[in-house]
Amino acid sequence: MRAIWMTMVLAVFMFSTAAVQASAEPAYAKWGRLAMKETAQRYHADIIDYKHVGRNVEDGGLMTETFRLQLRKGAREFEVTVRIWFEQQSERVVRIHFSEDDRASGLPAAMVLI
């Protein structure tokens, strides 16, 4: 009887741990939502793909999150790289940089700073 009880407790623990891990959000998710929101406002285009490129630690306590978004506006498809600088401690956004690449050529078409 004790073995059955211990097996049940272990099974419940394993399932609850797996559920918490599955629902955990990556550290960059907050910044990804901001990147998508700002990109949608700036370009008025459909976001058809999204990729987190990475996080960098900058000088002076700043962090940078970089994202690549694939957009479609009418028949045109293009990519935008979004870099978000923020203070590590307060998470206050310092700067957002947009760099647009024409999908056909892969060359930078425009660079926009806010």
PDB file of N, CA, C and O in Angstrom, residues 11-63:
ATOM      1  N   ALA A  11       4.156  10.501  -9.261  1.00  0.00           N
ATOM      2  CA  ALA A  11       3.529  10.782 -10.554  1.00  0.00           C
ATOM      3  C   ALA A  11       2.922  12.185 -10.569  1.00  0.00           C
ATOM      4  O   ALA A  11       3.079  12.931 -11.541  1.00  0.00           O
ATOM      5  N   VAL A  12       2.231  12.565  -9.511  1.00  0.00           N
ATOM      6  CA  VAL A  12       1.633  13.898  -9.425  1.00  0.00           C
ATOM      7  C   VAL A  12       2.727  14.961  -9.451  1.00  0.00           C
ATOM      8  O   VAL A  12       2.616  15.974 -10.148  1.00  0.00           O
ATOM      9  N   PHE A  13       3.808  14.745  -8.732  1.00  0.00           N
ATOM     10  CA  PHE A  13       4.911  15.695  -8.711  1.00  0.00           C
ATOM     11  C   PHE A  13       5.525  15.854 -10.098  1.00  0.00           C
ATOM     12  O   PHE A  13       5.783  16.967 -10.542  1.00  0.00           O
ATOM     13  N   MET A  14       5.745  14.748 -10.805  1.00  0.00           N
ATOM     14  CA  MET A  14       6.338  14.803 -12.140  1.00  0.00           C
ATOM     15  C   MET A  14       5.442  15.550 -13.110  1.00  0.00           C
ATOM     16  O   MET A  14       5.911  16.378 -13.893  1.00  0.00           O
ATOM     17  N   PHE A  15       4.135  15.293 -13.068  1.00  0.00           N
ATOM     18  CA  PHE A  15       3.213  15.972 -13.982  1.00  0.00           C
ATOM     19  C   PHE A  15       3.098  17.458 -13.664  1.00  0.00           C
ATOM     20  O   PHE A  15       3.035  18.291 -14.559  1.00  0.00           O
ATOM     21  N   SER A  16       3.078  17.807 -12.379  1.00  0.00           N
ATOM     22  CA  SER A  16       2.965  19.224 -12.030  1.00  0.00           C
ATOM     23  C   SER A  16       4.241  19.976 -12.395  1.00  0.00           C
ATOM     24  O   SER A  16       4.198  21.112 -12.851  1.00  0.00           O
ATOM     25  N   THR A  17       5.404  19.370 -12.252  1.00  0.00           N
ATOM     26  CA  THR A  17       6.663  19.993 -12.639  1.00  0.00           C
ATOM     27  C   THR A  17       6.717  20.193 -14.143  1.00  0.00           C
ATOM     28  O   THR A  17       7.118  21.247 -14.626  1.00  0.00           O
ATOM     29  N   ALA A  18       6.281  19.196 -14.903  1.00  0.00           N
ATOM     30  CA  ALA A  18       6.284  19.311 -16.368  1.00  0.00           C
ATOM     31  C   ALA A  18       5.338  20.415 -16.819  1.00  0.00           C
ATOM     32  O   ALA A  18       5.643  21.166 -17.750  1.00  0.00           O
ATOM     33  N   ALA A  19       4.200  20.567 -16.167  1.00  0.00           N
ATOM     34  CA  ALA A  19       3.238  21.609 -16.542  1.00  0.00           C
ATOM     35  C   ALA A  19       3.808  22.990 -16.281  1.00  0.00           C
ATOM     36  O   ALA A  19       3.636  23.903 -17.085  1.00  0.00           O
ATOM     37  N   VAL A  20       4.512  23.169 -15.163  1.00  0.00           N
ATOM     38  CA  VAL A  20       5.105  24.460 -14.845  1.00  0.00           C
ATOM     39  C   VAL A  20       6.203  24.782 -15.853  1.00  0.00           C
ATOM     40  O   VAL A  20       6.304  25.898 -16.347  1.00  0.00           O
ATOM     41  N   GLN A  21       7.039  23.802 -16.215  1.00  0.00           N
ATOM     42  CA  GLN A  21       8.100  24.042 -17.169  1.00  0.00           C
ATOM     43  C   GLN A  21       7.549  24.358 -18.547  1.00  0.00           C
ATOM     44  O   GLN A  21       8.089  25.194 -19.253  1.00  0.00           O
ATOM     45  N   ALA A  22       6.469  23.707 -18.953  1.00  0.00           N
ATOM     46  CA  ALA A  22       5.890  23.937 -20.271  1.00  0.00           C
ATOM     47  C   ALA A  22       5.286  25.334 -20.381  1.00  0.00           C
ATOM     48  O   ALA A  22       5.286  25.936 -21.442  1.00  0.00           O
ATOM     49  N   SER A  23       4.769  25.859 -19.274  1.00  0.00           N
ATOM     50  CA  SER A  23       4.120  27.164 -19.326  1.00  0.00           C
ATOM     51  C   SER A  23       5.081  28.311 -19.017  1.00  0.00           C
ATOM     52  O   SER A  23       4.703  29.461 -19.134  1.00  0.00           O
ATOM     53  N   ALA A  24       6.295  27.995 -18.616  1.00  0.00           N
ATOM     54  CA  ALA A  24       7.263  29.045 -18.300  1.00  0.00           C
ATOM     55  C   ALA A  24       7.618  29.818 -19.571  1.00  0.00           C
ATOM     56  O   ALA A  24       7.840  29.249 -20.629  1.00  0.00           O
ATOM     57  N   GLU A  25       7.679  31.117 -19.430  1.00  0.00           N
ATOM     58  CA  GLU A  25       7.944  32.002 -20.557  1.00  0.00           C
ATOM     59  C   GLU A  25       9.443  32.288 -20.627  1.00  0.00           C
ATOM     60  O   GLU A  25      10.074  32.512 -19.600  1.00  0.00           O
ATOM     61  N   PRO A  26      10.030  32.295 -21.820  1.00  0.00           N
ATOM     62  CA  PRO A  26      11.452  32.637 -21.906  1.00  0.00           C
ATOM     63  C   PRO A  26      11.697  34.084 -21.482  1.00  0.00           C
ATOM     64  O   PRO A  26      10.807  34.932 -21.569  1.00  0.00           O
ATOM     65  N   ALA A  27      12.926  34.363 -21.057  1.00  0.00           N
ATOM     66  CA  ALA A  27      13.271  35.697 -20.547  1.00  0.00           C
ATOM     67  C   ALA A  27      13.085  36.787 -21.595  1.00  0.00           C
ATOM     68  O   ALA A  27      12.810  37.934 -21.260  1.00  0.00           O
ATOM     69  N   TYR A  28      13.205  36.439 -22.866  1.00  0.00           N
ATOM     70  CA  TYR A  28      13.102  37.451 -23.923  1.00  0.00           C
ATOM     71  C   TYR A  28      11.663  37.695 -24.385  1.00  0.00           C
ATOM     72  O   TYR A  28      11.431  38.571 -25.212  1.00  0.00           O
ATOM     73  N   ALA A  29      10.686  36.978 -23.876  1.00  0.00           N
ATOM     74  CA  ALA A  29       9.306  37.075 -24.364  1.00  0.00           C
ATOM     75  C   ALA A  29       8.741  38.492 -24.237  1.00  0.00           C
ATOM     76  O   ALA A  29       8.092  38.989 -25.159  1.00  0.00           O
ATOM     77  N   LYS A  30       8.998  39.148 -23.108  1.00  0.00           N
ATOM     78  CA  LYS A  30       8.515  40.523 -22.897  1.00  0.00           C
ATOM     79  C   LYS A  30       9.052  41.440 -23.998  1.00  0.00           C
ATOM     80  O   LYS A  30       8.315  42.253 -24.560  1.00  0.00           O
ATOM     81  N   TRP A  31      10.322  41.274 -24.339  1.00  0.00           N
ATOM     82  CA  TRP A  31      10.954  42.129 -25.341  1.00  0.00           C
ATOM     83  C   TRP A  31      10.492  41.756 -26.745  1.00  0.00           C
ATOM     84  O   TRP A  31      10.399  42.622 -27.617  1.00  0.00           O
ATOM     85  N   GLY A  32      10.192  40.487 -26.960  1.00  0.00           N
ATOM     86  CA  GLY A  32       9.650  40.064 -28.248  1.00  0.00           C
ATOM     87  C   GLY A  32       8.283  40.673 -28.515  1.00  0.00           C
ATOM     88  O   GLY A  32       7.986  41.101 -29.633  1.00  0.00           O
ATOM     89  N   ARG A  33       7.449  40.726 -27.481  1.00  0.00           N
ATOM     90  CA  ARG A  33       6.128  41.366 -27.627  1.00  0.00           C
ATOM     91  C   ARG A  33       6.290  42.845 -27.963  1.00  0.00           C
ATOM     92  O   ARG A  33       5.589  43.383 -28.822  1.00  0.00           O
ATOM     93  N   LEU A  34       7.244  43.514 -27.296  1.00  0.00           N
ATOM     94  CA  LEU A  34       7.495  44.927 -27.573  1.00  0.00           C
ATOM     95  C   LEU A  34       8.005  45.110 -29.003  1.00  0.00           C
ATOM     96  O   LEU A  34       7.563  46.017 -29.714  1.00  0.00           O
ATOM     97  N   ALA A  35       8.911  44.246 -29.442  1.00  0.00           N
ATOM     98  CA  ALA A  35       9.446  44.330 -30.809  1.00  0.00           C
ATOM     99  C   ALA A  35       8.331  44.178 -31.834  1.00  0.00           C
ATOM    100  O   ALA A  35       8.268  44.924 -32.812  1.00  0.00           O
ATOM    101  N   MET A  36       7.426  43.220 -31.616  1.00  0.00           N
ATOM    102  CA  MET A  36       6.321  43.016 -32.557  1.00  0.00           C
ATOM    103  C   MET A  36       5.358  44.198 -32.547  1.00  0.00           C
ATOM    104  O   MET A  36       4.912  44.650 -33.605  1.00  0.00           O
ATOM    105  N   LYS A  37       5.055  44.726 -31.358  1.00  0.00           N
ATOM    106  CA  LYS A  37       4.136  45.867 -31.253  1.00  0.00           C
ATOM    107  C   LYS A  37       4.704  47.096 -31.974  1.00  0.00           C
ATOM    108  O   LYS A  37       4.012  47.732 -32.775  1.00  0.00           O
ATOM    109  N   GLU A  38       5.959  47.417 -31.693  1.00  0.00           N
ATOM    110  CA  GLU A  38       6.580  48.595 -32.301  1.00  0.00           C
ATOM    111  C   GLU A  38       6.740  48.421 -33.814  1.00  0.00           C
ATOM    112  O   GLU A  38       6.557  49.375 -34.572  1.00  0.00           O
ATOM    113  N   THR A  39       7.063  47.215 -34.257  1.00  0.00           N
ATOM    114  CA  THR A  39       7.209  46.950 -35.694  1.00  0.00           C
ATOM    115  C   THR A  39       5.870  47.086 -36.405  1.00  0.00           C
ATOM    116  O   THR A  39       5.779  47.685 -37.477  1.00  0.00           O
ATOM    117  N   ALA A  40       4.821  46.532 -35.815  1.00  0.00           N
ATOM    118  CA  ALA A  40       3.487  46.628 -36.421  1.00  0.00           C
ATOM    119  C   ALA A  40       3.045  48.080 -36.529  1.00  0.00           C
ATOM    120  O   ALA A  40       2.474  48.491 -37.548  1.00  0.00           O
ATOM    121  N   GLN A  41       3.319  48.885 -35.501  1.00  0.00           N
ATOM    122  CA  GLN A  41       2.949  50.307 -35.539  1.00  0.00           C
ATOM    123  C   GLN A  41       3.745  51.066 -36.595  1.00  0.00           C
ATOM    124  O   GLN A  41       3.214  51.927 -37.277  1.00  0.00           O
ATOM    125  N   ARG A  42       5.016  50.740 -36.744  1.00  0.00           N
ATOM    126  CA  ARG A  42       5.882  51.471 -37.666  1.00  0.00           C
ATOM    127  C   ARG A  42       5.639  51.087 -39.121  1.00  0.00           C
ATOM    128  O   ARG A  42       5.633  51.935 -40.005  1.00  0.00           O
ATOM    129  N   TYR A  43       5.461  49.795 -39.402  1.00  0.00           N
ATOM    130  CA  TYR A  43       5.405  49.322 -40.788  1.00  0.00           C
ATOM    131  C   TYR A  43       3.997  49.031 -41.300  1.00  0.00           C
ATOM    132  O   TYR A  43       3.822  48.860 -42.497  1.00  0.00           O
ATOM    133  N   HIS A  44       3.009  48.937 -40.438  1.00  0.00           N
ATOM    134  CA  HIS A  44       1.630  48.634 -40.839  1.00  0.00           C
ATOM    135  C   HIS A  44       1.597  47.434 -41.786  1.00  0.00           C
ATOM    136  O   HIS A  44       0.992  47.489 -42.864  1.00  0.00           O
ATOM    137  N   ALA A  45       2.274  46.355 -41.391  1.00  0.00           N
ATOM    138  CA  ALA A  45       2.369  45.154 -42.211  1.00  0.00           C
ATOM    139  C   ALA A  45       2.079  43.937 -41.337  1.00  0.00           C
ATOM    140  O   ALA A  45       2.151  44.014 -40.105  1.00  0.00           O
ATOM    141  N   ASP A  46       1.768  42.817 -41.984  1.00  0.00           N
ATOM    142  CA  ASP A  46       1.532  41.567 -41.261  1.00  0.00           C
ATOM    143  C   ASP A  46       2.867  40.955 -40.872  1.00  0.00           C
ATOM    144  O   ASP A  46       3.779  40.858 -41.697  1.00  0.00           O
ATOM    145  N   ILE A  47       2.978  40.539 -39.626  1.00  0.00           N
ATOM    146  CA  ILE A  47       4.168  39.825 -39.168  1.00  0.00           C
ATOM    147  C   ILE A  47       3.920  38.351 -39.437  1.00  0.00           C
ATOM    148  O   ILE A  47       2.998  37.755 -38.879  1.00  0.00           O
ATOM    149  N   ILE A  48       4.726  37.763 -40.330  1.00  0.00           N
ATOM    150  CA  ILE A  48       4.483  36.367 -40.714  1.00  0.00           C
ATOM    151  C   ILE A  48       5.500  35.402 -40.113  1.00  0.00           C
ATOM    152  O   ILE A  48       5.280  34.192 -40.141  1.00  0.00           O
ATOM    153  N   ASP A  49       6.574  35.924 -39.545  1.00  0.00           N
ATOM    154  CA  ASP A  49       7.528  35.066 -38.854  1.00  0.00           C
ATOM    155  C   ASP A  49       8.312  35.915 -37.870  1.00  0.00           C
ATOM    156  O   ASP A  49       8.429  37.133 -38.028  1.00  0.00           O
ATOM    157  N   TYR A  50       8.863  35.238 -36.853  1.00  0.00           N
ATOM    158  CA  TYR A  50       9.517  35.927 -35.746  1.00  0.00           C
ATOM    159  C   TYR A  50      10.635  35.034 -35.237  1.00  0.00           C
ATOM    160  O   TYR A  50      10.454  33.823 -35.124  1.00  0.00           O
ATOM    161  N   LYS A  51      11.790  35.613 -34.948  1.00  0.00           N
ATOM    162  CA  LYS A  51      12.893  34.839 -34.393  1.00  0.00           C
ATOM    163  C   LYS A  51      13.665  35.689 -33.394  1.00  0.00           C
ATOM    164  O   LYS A  51      13.996  36.838 -33.674  1.00  0.00           O
ATOM    165  N   HIS A  52      13.954  35.098 -32.249  1.00  0.00           N
ATOM    166  CA  HIS A  52      14.826  35.750 -31.278  1.00  0.00           C
ATOM    167  C   HIS A  52      16.254  35.427 -31.684  1.00  0.00           C
ATOM    168  O   HIS A  52      16.660  34.272 -31.757  1.00  0.00           O
ATOM    169  N   VAL A  53      17.037  36.461 -31.965  1.00  0.00           N
ATOM    170  CA  VAL A  53      18.418  36.275 -32.409  1.00  0.00           C
ATOM    171  C   VAL A  53      19.339  36.101 -31.210  1.00  0.00           C
ATOM    172  O   VAL A  53      20.216  35.243 -31.215  1.00  0.00           O
ATOM    173  N   GLY A  54      19.134  36.918 -30.171  1.00  0.00           N
ATOM    174  CA  GLY A  54      19.976  36.772 -28.996  1.00  0.00           C
ATOM    175  C   GLY A  54      19.974  37.981 -28.090  1.00  0.00           C
ATOM    176  O   GLY A  54      19.378  39.011 -28.389  1.00  0.00           O
ATOM    177  N   ARG A  55      20.663  37.799 -26.967  1.00  0.00           N
ATOM    178  CA  ARG A  55      20.790  38.845 -25.950  1.00  0.00           C
ATOM    179  C   ARG A  55      22.269  39.149 -25.766  1.00  0.00           C
ATOM    180  O   ARG A  55      23.093  38.245 -25.718  1.00  0.00           O
ATOM    181  N   ASN A  56      22.582  40.435 -25.647  1.00  0.00           N
ATOM    182  CA  ASN A  56      23.957  40.862 -25.391  1.00  0.00           C
ATOM    183  C   ASN A  56      23.998  41.772 -24.175  1.00  0.00           C
ATOM    184  O   ASN A  56      23.061  42.540 -23.939  1.00  0.00           O
ATOM    185  N   VAL A  57      25.091  41.686 -23.443  1.00  0.00           N
ATOM    186  CA  VAL A  57      25.340  42.603 -22.334  1.00  0.00           C
ATOM    187  C   VAL A  57      26.227  43.720 -22.874  1.00  0.00           C
ATOM    188  O   VAL A  57      27.286  43.464 -23.429  1.00  0.00           O
ATOM    189  N   GLU A  58      25.758  44.940 -22.735  1.00  0.00           N
ATOM    190  CA  GLU A  58      26.490  46.117 -23.214  1.00  0.00           C
ATOM    191  C   GLU A  58      27.172  46.793 -22.024  1.00  0.00           C
ATOM    192  O   GLU A  58      26.924  46.454 -20.875  1.00  0.00           O
ATOM    193  N   ASP A  59      27.987  47.781 -22.309  1.00  0.00           N
ATOM    194  CA  ASP A  59      28.624  48.564 -21.253  1.00  0.00           C
ATOM    195  C   ASP A  59      27.588  49.400 -20.511  1.00  0.00           C
ATOM    196  O   ASP A  59      26.543  49.747 -21.052  1.00  0.00           O
ATOM    197  N   GLY A  60      27.886  49.731 -19.270  1.00  0.00           N
ATOM    198  CA  GLY A  60      27.049  50.637 -18.499  1.00  0.00           C
ATOM    199  C   GLY A  60      25.756  50.019 -18.001  1.00  0.00           C
ATOM    200  O   GLY A  60      24.789  50.727 -17.763  1.00  0.00           O
ATOM    201  N   GLY A  61      25.706  48.707 -17.858  1.00  0.00           N
ATOM    202  CA  GLY A  61      24.509  48.062 -17.325  1.00  0.00           C
ATOM    203  C   GLY A  61      23.368  47.936 -18.314  1.00  0.00           C
ATOM    204  O   GLY A  61      22.229  47.728 -17.919  1.00  0.00           O
ATOM    205  N   LEU A  62      23.646  48.083 -19.604  1.00  0.00           N
ATOM    206  CA  LEU A  62      22.608  47.934 -20.623  1.00  0.00           C
ATOM    207  C   LEU A  62      22.600  46.525 -21.186  1.00  0.00           C
ATOM    208  O   LEU A  62      23.638  45.874 -21.285  1.00  0.00           O
ATOM    209  N   MET A  63      21.434  46.073 -21.568  1.00  0.00           N
ATOM    210  CA  MET A  63      21.232  44.799 -22.244  1.00  0.00           C
ATOM    211  C   MET A  63      20.636  45.092 -23.611  1.00  0.00           C
ATOM    212  O   MET A  63      19.930  46.080 -23.788  1.00  0.00           O
TER     213      MET A  63
END
